[in-house]
GROMACS .gro file of C-alpha atoms in nm:
model
  428
    1MET     CA    1  14.075  34.391  -2.694
    2ALA     CA    2  14.086  34.528  -2.341
    3CYS     CA    3  14.186  34.844  -2.160
    4ALA     CA    4  14.490  34.885  -1.938
    5SER     CA    5  14.298  34.801  -1.621
    6CYS     CA    6  14.190  34.462  -1.762
    7SER     CA    7  14.541  34.350  -1.858
    8THR     CA    8  14.699  34.043  -1.706
    9LYS     CA    9  14.977  34.046  -1.449
   10ASP     CA   10  15.182  33.741  -1.357
   11GLY     CA   11  14.956  33.526  -1.573
   12SER     CA   12  14.632  33.612  -1.387
   13PRO     CA   13  14.372  33.862  -1.518
   14LYS     CA   14  14.303  34.162  -1.297
   15GLY     CA   15  13.952  34.223  -1.430
   16CYS     CA   16  13.783  34.550  -1.520
   17LYS     CA   17  13.830  34.809  -1.245
   18ASN     CA   18  13.613  35.069  -1.417
   19ASN     CA   19  13.288  34.872  -1.421
   20GLY     CA   20  13.215  34.939  -1.788
   21THR     CA   21  13.322  35.303  -1.794
   22CYS     CA   22  13.680  35.272  -1.919
   23GLY     CA   23  13.813  35.568  -2.113
   24THR     CA   24  13.922  35.370  -2.417
   25ASP     CA   25  13.579  35.205  -2.454
   26SER     CA   26  13.752  34.886  -2.566
   27CYS     CA   27  13.581  34.656  -2.315
   28ASN     CA   28  13.229  34.736  -2.434
   29LYS     CA   29  13.004  34.595  -2.703
   30LEU     CA   30  12.939  34.757  -3.039
   31THR     CA   31  13.233  34.994  -3.011
   32VAL     CA   32  13.337  35.221  -3.299
   33PHE     CA   33  13.697  35.321  -3.369
   34ASP     CA   34  13.732  35.694  -3.426
   35TRP     CA   35  13.974  35.695  -3.717
   36LEU     CA   36  13.923  36.071  -3.767
   37ALA     CA   37  14.036  36.166  -3.417
   38ASN     CA   38  14.390  36.267  -3.521
   39MET     CA   39  14.278  36.472  -3.822
   40SER     CA   40  14.228  36.847  -3.792
   41LEU     CA   41  13.936  37.029  -3.950
   42PRO     CA   42  13.987  37.270  -4.242
   43ASN     CA   43  14.007  37.639  -4.167
   44GLY     CA   44  13.672  37.795  -4.092
   45GLU     CA   45  13.494  37.463  -4.023
   46LYS     CA   46  13.322  37.414  -3.690
   47PRO     CA   47  13.328  37.074  -3.521
   48PHE     CA   48  13.014  36.866  -3.542
   49ASP     CA   49  12.808  36.937  -3.229
   50TRP     CA   50  12.638  36.596  -3.199
   51VAL     CA   51  12.763  36.326  -2.964
   52GLU     CA   52  12.702  35.952  -2.945
   53VAL     CA   53  12.617  35.825  -2.595
   54ARG     CA   54  12.603  35.460  -2.496
   55TYR     CA   55  12.392  35.305  -2.220
   56LYS     CA   56  12.362  34.956  -2.079
   57ASN     CA   57  12.411  34.659  -2.315
   58GLY     CA   58  12.504  34.860  -2.621
   59ARG     CA   59  12.196  35.085  -2.635
   60LYS     CA   60  12.304  35.408  -2.806
   61ASN     CA   61  12.149  35.744  -2.873
   62TYR     CA   62  12.259  36.072  -3.029
   63TYR     CA   63  12.241  36.409  -2.851
   64LYS     CA   64  12.322  36.766  -2.949
   65ASN     CA   65  12.587  36.945  -2.746
   66THR     CA   66  12.397  37.272  -2.706
   67GLU     CA   67  12.602  37.380  -2.403
   68ASN     CA   68  12.930  37.357  -2.596
   69LEU     CA   69  13.081  37.121  -2.342
   70THR     CA   70  13.431  36.988  -2.397
   71LEU     CA   71  13.358  36.616  -2.430
   72SER     CA   72  13.582  36.323  -2.513
   73ILE     CA   73  13.536  35.949  -2.535
   74GLY     CA   74  13.477  35.797  -2.192
   75ASP     CA   75  13.314  36.099  -2.024
   76ILE     CA   76  13.007  36.030  -1.810
   77VAL     CA   77  12.729  36.273  -1.896
   78ALA     CA   78  12.373  36.348  -1.786
   79THR     CA   79  12.138  36.345  -2.082
   80GLN     CA   80  11.779  36.442  -2.143
   81ALA     CA   81  11.508  36.178  -2.093
   82GLN     CA   82  11.129  36.173  -2.117
   83SER     CA   83  11.109  36.245  -1.745
   84GLY     CA   84  11.413  36.329  -1.541
   85HIS     CA   85  11.761  36.261  -1.675
   86ASP     CA   86  11.966  35.959  -1.773
   87ILE     CA   87  12.335  35.876  -1.726
   88GLY     CA   88  12.547  35.744  -2.011
   89MET     CA   89  12.900  35.738  -2.148
   90VAL     CA   90  13.029  35.926  -2.450
   91THR     CA   91  13.150  35.678  -2.713
   92LEU     CA   92  13.201  35.896  -3.021
   93THR     CA   93  13.252  36.262  -3.106
   94GLY     CA   94  13.337  36.468  -3.412
   95GLU     CA   95  13.270  36.407  -3.779
   96LEU     CA   96  13.232  36.032  -3.740
   97VAL     CA   97  12.907  36.094  -3.550
   98ARG     CA   98  12.769  36.256  -3.867
   99VAL     CA   99  12.855  35.940  -4.062
  100GLN     CA  100  12.685  35.717  -3.805
  101MET     CA  101  12.371  35.931  -3.799
  102LYS     CA  102  12.352  35.923  -4.179
  103ARG     CA  103  12.398  35.547  -4.175
  104LYS     CA  104  12.113  35.504  -3.926
  105ASN     CA  105  11.888  35.761  -4.098
  106ILE     CA  106  11.879  35.999  -3.802
  107SER     CA  107  11.794  36.357  -3.892
  108GLU     CA  108  12.011  36.644  -3.769
  109THR     CA  109  11.701  36.861  -3.726
  110PRO     CA  110  11.451  36.640  -3.541
  111GLU     CA  111  11.121  36.759  -3.399
  112GLU     CA  112  11.229  36.676  -3.046
  113LEU     CA  113  11.589  36.780  -2.987
  114LEU     CA  114  11.762  36.571  -2.720
  115LYS     CA  115  12.026  36.760  -2.526
  116ILE     CA  116  12.320  36.689  -2.298
  117TYR     CA  117  12.269  36.869  -1.969
  118ARG     CA  118  12.612  36.848  -1.809
  119LYS     CA  119  12.898  36.622  -1.720
  120ALA     CA  120  12.785  36.384  -1.449
  121SER     CA  121  12.883  36.480  -1.095
  122GLN     CA  122  12.993  36.234  -0.831
  123LYS     CA  123  12.644  36.239  -0.677
  124ASP     CA  124  12.491  36.148  -1.016
  125ILE     CA  125  12.736  35.859  -1.058
  126ASP     CA  126  12.666  35.727  -0.706
  127ILE     CA  127  12.289  35.722  -0.766
  128TRP     CA  128  12.346  35.555  -1.103
  129GLN     CA  129  12.571  35.284  -0.961
  130THR     CA  130  12.332  35.217  -0.670
  131ALA     CA  131  12.044  35.171  -0.914
  132ARG     CA  132  12.248  34.934  -1.134
  133ASP     CA  133  12.335  34.720  -0.831
  134LYS     CA  134  11.962  34.661  -0.771
  135GLU     CA  135  11.896  34.528  -1.122
  136GLU     CA  136  12.013  34.168  -1.078
  137PRO     CA  137  11.822  34.080  -0.755
  138MET     CA  138  11.519  34.264  -0.894
  139LYS     CA  139  11.530  34.051  -1.210
  140VAL     CA  140  11.517  33.731  -1.003
  141ARG     CA  141  11.212  33.849  -0.810
  142ALA     CA  142  11.041  33.975  -1.127
  143ARG     CA  143  11.077  33.637  -1.293
  144GLN     CA  144  10.921  33.470  -0.991
  145PHE     CA  145  10.623  33.707  -1.003
  146ALA     CA  146  10.571  33.625  -1.372
  147ILE     CA  147  10.580  33.252  -1.294
  148ASP     CA  148  10.328  33.293  -1.010
  149LEU     CA  149  10.088  33.470  -1.248
  150LYS     CA  150  10.141  33.191  -1.507
  151LEU     CA  151  10.241  33.429  -1.785
  152GLN     CA  152  10.410  33.284  -2.093
  153MET     CA  153  10.694  33.535  -2.097
  154LYS     CA  154  11.058  33.560  -1.997
  155ILE     CA  155  11.206  33.870  -1.836
  156SER     CA  156  11.555  33.884  -1.981
  157ASP     CA  157  11.694  34.211  -1.844
  158ILE     CA  158  11.618  34.521  -1.636
  159GLU     CA  159  11.762  34.866  -1.696
  160PHE     CA  160  11.727  35.156  -1.451
  161GLN     CA  161  11.724  35.515  -1.566
  162GLY     CA  162  12.022  35.719  -1.450
  163ASP     CA  163  11.826  35.906  -1.182
  164ALA     CA  164  11.666  35.577  -1.058
  165SER     CA  165  11.317  35.711  -1.128
  166LYS     CA  166  11.214  35.446  -1.382
  167ALA     CA  167  11.295  35.080  -1.453
  168THR     CA  168  11.257  34.926  -1.799
  169PHE     CA  169  11.179  34.553  -1.808
  170TYR     CA  170  11.285  34.376  -2.128
  171TYR     CA  171  11.096  34.054  -2.197
  172THR     CA  172  11.050  33.797  -2.473
  173ALA     CA  173  10.732  33.612  -2.557
  174GLU     CA  174  10.609  33.404  -2.847
  175GLU     CA  175  10.251  33.528  -2.820
  176ARG     CA  176  10.068  33.833  -2.695
  177VAL     CA  177  10.083  33.865  -2.315
  178ASP     CA  178   9.843  34.052  -2.087
  179PHE     CA  179  10.079  34.185  -1.818
  180ARG     CA  180   9.854  34.452  -1.662
  181GLU     CA  181   9.834  34.263  -1.336
  182LEU     CA  182  10.208  34.206  -1.345
  183ILE     CA  183  10.278  34.581  -1.370
  184LYS     CA  184  10.065  34.641  -1.060
  185VAL     CA  185  10.267  34.383  -0.871
  186PHE     CA  186  10.595  34.537  -0.987
  187ALA     CA  187  10.488  34.889  -0.890
  188ARG     CA  188  10.376  34.773  -0.545
  189GLU     CA  189  10.693  34.572  -0.477
  190PHE     CA  190  10.964  34.788  -0.634
  191ARG     CA  191  10.819  35.137  -0.566
  192THR     CA  192  10.922  35.289  -0.900
  193ARG     CA  193  10.777  35.363  -1.242
  194ILE     CA  194  10.762  35.055  -1.463
  195GLU     CA  195  10.801  35.030  -1.840
  196MET     CA  196  10.763  34.699  -2.024
  197LYS     CA  197  10.943  34.658  -2.357
  198GLN     CA  198  10.921  34.346  -2.569
  199VAL     CA  199  11.232  34.244  -2.765
  200GLY     CA  200  11.293  33.964  -3.011
  201PHE     CA  201  11.499  33.656  -2.942
  202ARG     CA  202  11.787  33.791  -3.148
  203GLN     CA  203  11.783  34.121  -2.959
  204GLU     CA  204  11.780  33.929  -2.632
  205ALA     CA  205  12.091  33.734  -2.731
  206SER     CA  206  12.264  34.057  -2.837
  207ARG     CA  207  12.192  34.217  -2.501
  208LEU     CA  208  12.302  33.920  -2.293
  209GLY     CA  209  12.601  33.818  -2.509
  210GLY     CA  210  12.773  33.480  -2.513
  211ILE     CA  211  13.006  33.248  -2.702
  212GLY     CA  212  12.895  33.096  -3.032
  213SER     CA  213  12.968  32.751  -3.172
  214CYS     CA  214  13.265  32.899  -3.361
  215GLY     CA  215  13.436  32.979  -3.031
  216ARG     CA  216  13.409  33.357  -3.068
  217GLU     CA  217  13.176  33.613  -2.914
  218LEU     CA  218  12.836  33.648  -3.072
  219CYS     CA  219  12.827  33.872  -3.378
  220CYS     CA  220  12.508  34.041  -3.259
  221SER     CA  221  12.672  34.148  -2.932
  222THR     CA  222  12.999  34.274  -3.084
  223TRP     CA  223  12.947  34.436  -3.425
  224LEU     CA  224  12.621  34.326  -3.592
  225THR     CA  225  12.347  34.586  -3.561
  226ASP     CA  226  12.090  34.493  -3.828
  227PHE     CA  227  11.915  34.157  -3.799
  228ARG     CA  228  11.816  34.029  -4.140
  229SER     CA  229  11.579  33.738  -4.182
  230VAL     CA  230  11.746  33.399  -4.227
  231SER     CA  231  11.563  33.115  -4.402
  232THR     CA  232  11.640  32.747  -4.446
  233SER     CA  233  11.696  32.807  -4.818
  234ALA     CA  234  12.029  32.969  -4.725
  235ALA     CA  235  12.140  32.638  -4.576
  236ARG     CA  236  12.015  32.444  -4.879
  237TYR     CA  237  12.207  32.661  -5.124
  238GLN     CA  238  12.525  32.603  -4.922
  239GLN     CA  239  12.454  32.227  -4.904
  240LEU     CA  240  12.448  32.223  -4.524
  241SER     CA  241  12.282  31.957  -4.317
  242LEU     CA  242  11.933  32.066  -4.216
  243ASN     CA  243  11.994  31.988  -3.851
  244PRO     CA  244  11.823  32.246  -3.628
  245GLN     CA  245  12.070  32.185  -3.346
  246LYS     CA  246  12.363  32.284  -3.570
  247LEU     CA  247  12.193  32.565  -3.760
  248ALA     CA  248  12.041  32.739  -3.456
  249GLY     CA  249  12.231  32.996  -3.254
  250GLN     CA  250  12.213  33.104  -2.891
  251CYS     CA  251  11.881  33.278  -2.958
  252GLY     CA  252  11.717  32.959  -3.086
  253LYS     CA  253  11.679  33.102  -3.437
  254LEU     CA  254  11.884  33.033  -3.747
  255LYS     CA  255  12.237  33.167  -3.728
  256CYS     CA  256  12.297  33.509  -3.882
  257CYS     CA  257  12.626  33.386  -4.031
  258LEU     CA  258  12.432  33.174  -4.281
  259ASN     CA  259  12.383  33.492  -4.483
  260TYR     CA  260  12.750  33.593  -4.488
  261GLU     CA  261  12.860  33.373  -4.779
  262LEU     CA  262  12.521  33.317  -4.938
  263ASP     CA  263  12.582  33.564  -5.223
  264SER     CA  264  12.907  33.389  -5.319
  265TYR     CA  265  12.728  33.054  -5.335
  266LEU     CA  266  12.447  33.200  -5.544
  267ASP     CA  267  12.698  33.344  -5.792
  268ALA     CA  268  12.876  33.009  -5.818
  269LEU     CA  269  12.548  32.821  -5.871
  270LYS     CA  270  12.462  33.031  -6.178
  271SER     CA  271  12.687  32.810  -6.393
  272PHE     CA  272  12.528  32.489  -6.258
  273PRO     CA  273  12.227  32.335  -6.429
  274LYS     CA  274  11.919  32.266  -6.223
  275THR     CA  275  11.942  31.940  -6.031
  276ASP     CA  276  11.591  31.834  -6.130
  277ILE     CA  277  11.686  31.818  -6.501
  278LYS     CA  278  11.749  31.460  -6.615
  279LEU     CA  279  12.013  31.365  -6.872
  280LYS     CA  280  11.889  31.136  -7.149
  281THR     CA  281  12.141  30.896  -7.304
  282GLU     CA  282  12.124  30.581  -7.514
  283LYS     CA  283  12.212  30.379  -7.206
  284GLY     CA  284  11.937  30.530  -6.994
  285THR     CA  285  11.816  30.836  -6.810
  286ALA     CA  286  12.055  30.984  -6.551
  287VAL     CA  287  11.948  31.174  -6.241
  288CYS     CA  288  12.163  31.418  -6.043
  289GLN     CA  289  12.274  31.285  -5.705
  290LYS     CA  290  12.530  31.534  -5.576
  291THR     CA  291  12.706  31.861  -5.666
  292ASP     CA  292  13.042  32.008  -5.566
  293ILE     CA  293  13.023  32.385  -5.584
  294PHE     CA  294  13.393  32.446  -5.517
  295LYS     CA  295  13.530  32.212  -5.785
  296GLY     CA  296  13.241  32.245  -6.030
  297HIS     CA  297  13.158  31.872  -6.046
  298MET     CA  298  12.828  31.687  -6.057
  299TRP     CA  299  12.746  31.323  -5.996
  300TYR     CA  300  12.476  31.143  -6.196
  301ALA     CA  301  12.337  30.791  -6.167
  302TYR     CA  302  12.124  30.592  -6.413
  303GLU     CA  303  11.771  30.503  -6.313
  304GLY     CA  304  11.785  30.154  -6.172
  305GLU     CA  305  12.161  30.172  -6.111
  306TRP     CA  306  12.160  30.405  -5.816
  307MET     CA  307  12.481  30.267  -5.668
  308ASN     CA  308  12.697  30.363  -5.967
  309TRP     CA  309  12.767  30.735  -5.981
  310HIS     CA  310  12.938  30.909  -6.272
  311LYS     CA  311  13.123  31.237  -6.216
  312ILE     CA  312  13.113  31.504  -6.485
  313THR     CA  313  13.182  31.878  -6.493
  314THR     CA  314  12.921  32.150  -6.513
  315GLU     CA  315  13.028  32.233  -6.871
  316GLN     CA  316  12.974  31.873  -6.975
  317ALA     CA  317  12.635  31.864  -6.803
  318ASN     CA  318  12.525  32.181  -6.984
  319GLU     CA  319  12.654  32.035  -7.311
  320ILE     CA  320  12.447  31.719  -7.265
  321ILE     CA  321  12.138  31.923  -7.176
  322GLU     CA  322  12.176  32.132  -7.493
  323ALA     CA  323  12.215  31.813  -7.697
  324ASN     CA  324  11.898  31.672  -7.543
  325LYS     CA  325  11.709  31.987  -7.638
  326LYS     CA  326  11.817  31.937  -8.001
  327ASN     CA  327  11.720  31.565  -7.986
  328LYS     CA  328  12.083  31.458  -8.028
  329PRO     CA  329  12.127  31.162  -7.796
  330ILE     CA  330  12.467  31.078  -7.655
  331ALA     CA  331  12.600  30.727  -7.604
  332SER     CA  332  12.657  30.725  -7.227
  333LEU     CA  333  12.799  30.922  -6.939
  334GLU     CA  334  13.105  30.698  -6.923
  335GLU     CA  335  13.263  30.885  -7.216
  336TYR     CA  336  13.256  31.212  -7.023
  337ALA     CA  337  13.338  31.057  -6.687
  338SER     CA  338  13.649  30.883  -6.828
  339GLU     CA  339  13.805  31.221  -6.904
  340LEU     CA  340  13.798  31.308  -6.535
  341VAL     CA  341  13.996  31.003  -6.424
  342GLU     CA  342  14.299  31.139  -6.247
  343ASP     CA  343  14.602  30.981  -6.093
  344THR     CA  344  14.535  31.015  -5.723
  345LYS     CA  345  14.873  30.867  -5.629
  346THR     CA  346  15.075  31.131  -5.451
  347GLU     CA  347  15.446  31.111  -5.399
  348PHE     CA  348  15.574  31.257  -5.077
  349GLU     CA  349  15.928  31.377  -5.035
  350ASN     CA  350  16.132  31.295  -4.730
  351VAL     CA  351  16.192  31.644  -4.599
  352VAL     CA  352  16.334  31.518  -4.272
  353GLY     CA  353  16.608  31.317  -4.439
  354GLN     CA  354  16.611  31.026  -4.200
  355ASP     CA  355  16.259  30.893  -4.141
  356SER     CA  356  16.016  30.752  -4.393
  357LEU     CA  357  15.666  30.893  -4.409
  358THR     CA  358  15.526  30.541  -4.446
  359ARG     CA  359  15.708  30.394  -4.152
  360PHE     CA  360  15.384  30.362  -3.959
  361ASP     CA  361  15.204  30.183  -4.243
  362SER     CA  362  15.392  29.849  -4.213
  363PRO     CA  363  15.228  29.611  -3.965
  364LYS     CA  364  15.410  29.542  -3.646
  365PRO     CA  365  15.533  29.184  -3.581
  366ASN     CA  366  15.327  28.985  -3.338
  367ASN     CA  367  15.590  28.914  -3.075
  368LYS     CA  368  15.413  28.756  -2.786
  369ARG     CA  369  15.607  28.698  -2.470
  370LYS     CA  370  15.684  28.339  -2.390
  371ASN     CA  371  15.535  28.212  -2.074
  372ASN     CA  372  15.819  28.020  -1.910
  373ARG     CA  373  15.654  27.979  -1.575
  374ARG     CA  374  15.668  27.630  -1.438
  375LYS     CA  375  15.361  27.436  -1.360
  376PRO     CA  376  15.339  27.293  -1.008
  377ASN     CA  377  15.372  26.926  -1.122
  378GLN     CA  378  15.638  26.989  -1.383
  379LYS     CA  379  16.006  26.901  -1.370
  380PRO     CA  380  16.260  27.175  -1.415
  381ASN     CA  381  16.383  27.046  -1.750
  382GLN     CA  382  16.033  27.031  -1.898
  383ARG     CA  383  15.884  27.358  -2.023
  384THR     CA  384  15.547  27.436  -2.165
  385ASN     CA  385  15.513  27.528  -2.527
  386GLN     CA  386  15.298  27.842  -2.552
  387GLY     CA  387  15.264  28.098  -2.826
  388GLY     CA  388  15.309  27.852  -3.119
  389GLN     CA  389  15.690  27.829  -3.105
  390GLY     CA  390  15.721  27.473  -3.250
  391ASN     CA  391  15.698  27.132  -3.084
  392GLN     CA  392  16.028  27.139  -2.899
  393ALA     CA  393  15.860  27.047  -2.571
  394ASN     CA  394  15.750  26.710  -2.715
  395LYS     CA  395  16.107  26.617  -2.800
  396LYS     CA  396  16.315  26.425  -2.548
  397ALA     CA  397  16.577  26.620  -2.366
  398THR     CA  398  16.919  26.497  -2.480
  399PRO     CA  399  17.258  26.610  -2.350
  400LYS     CA  400  17.449  26.839  -2.580
  401ASN     CA  401  17.793  26.659  -2.542
  402LYS     CA  402  17.737  26.283  -2.560
  403PRO     CA  403  18.043  26.095  -2.413
  404ASN     CA  404  18.252  25.877  -2.648
  405PRO     CA  405  18.332  25.529  -2.503
  406ASN     CA  406  18.674  25.525  -2.677
  407ASN     CA  407  18.782  25.834  -2.491
  408ARG     CA  408  18.698  25.717  -2.143
  409ASN     CA  409  19.062  25.694  -2.035
  410LYS     CA  410  19.138  26.035  -2.168
  411ASN     CA  411  18.841  26.179  -1.996
  412SER     CA  412  18.930  26.004  -1.674
  413ASN     CA  413  19.287  26.140  -1.686
  414ASN     CA  414  19.160  26.486  -1.759
  415LYS     CA  415  18.950  26.494  -1.446
  416ARG     CA  416  19.025  26.780  -1.221
  417LYS     CA  417  19.248  26.694  -0.927
  418PRO     CA  418  19.136  26.787  -0.579
  419LYS     CA  419  19.287  27.103  -0.438
  420PRO     CA  420  19.550  27.052  -0.168
  421GLN     CA  421  19.434  27.124   0.183
  422ASN     CA  422  19.588  27.389   0.393
  423SER     CA  423  19.877  27.301   0.619
  424LYS     CA  424  19.676  27.370   0.930
  425ASN     CA  425  19.401  27.133   0.823
  426ALA     CA  426  19.663  26.866   0.739
  427GLU     CA  427  19.815  26.877   1.090
  428LYS     CA  428  19.476  26.837   1.242
   0.00000   0.00000   0.00000
């Protein structure tokens, strides 16, 4: 989804002309659709006076509109900060803000009430844009300072406050880092107040964004707000290959999407017996080798005959286990596996009406080209025999029409007479 300024023209994208402040808020991350915007309030009800404001990289906060300003989605406002003011964009107003605050457990009567001062003036926007332009070159220099001090940390992003009075450095680190000397270097070089904030690897990926292995934008940078813990047991339940390169996301941790369908797999596995339970038969003891959650099948193999697998259903496996508990042995697994033998031959209909679907299955004839090139010491009437086309070259060349000695006179009389010469040539 994109706003009107990002639309394509003549096949080439124009790009965002609003620099992240479009009125529709459709180019930004973690957007919320206001589905209550066209609905009017009941008589006597006052509109909800809290507003959702978004900052850089999806950071959001909720402020009370104490000044009764007329605000709409896309307005740039100056908001209260710990020191000074900050500049953000209104992303949600009305009753839907109440729903979001309840969802995030934010009280409507907090101890410290954050306010919206005013709509941002052009001077406020110019200072804000100038500060944001400094963030990228400052991040490059900050990373070099951290490398020079040999600190095991990575500075992932920098965010200036709206009035350019403070810069927040977001970093990731696997262990505790002593960055007191680094803050002194930053304060001396950048001439502003410094705040260091450590974020996790998942939060770093959500702030930076990117494209996942599925070909879509990362869930954490578009709609996912809560990061639940993901363990390797989620991959085992779904019978996925425990390959860290395939299971890890852009953040280096296990993918969040491993939890999406985990509950469905757990519900389906309730009807399956445990794979460590062995089936005892008169032929031998069978051990589970493989399960198919979607079709409800299980494969067992006898001890010592690991190459021969027998497919049975989950109901049959549970039936055999109950029989083993009652000391009622069964003959073999072949009796149950024979019931699952199906005719895998599929007949395809010729929907085209003229071509056969198996026309590519028949092998092509091996038609090799004959090499009729003459060898340098070969007579014109002698040809090489290549490609296995018989032994005709070894046979003697014989004329097709052999003359008959009895018909010599006839043949002599039938010889073609010479053409008469022209009159001019005769006189000469």
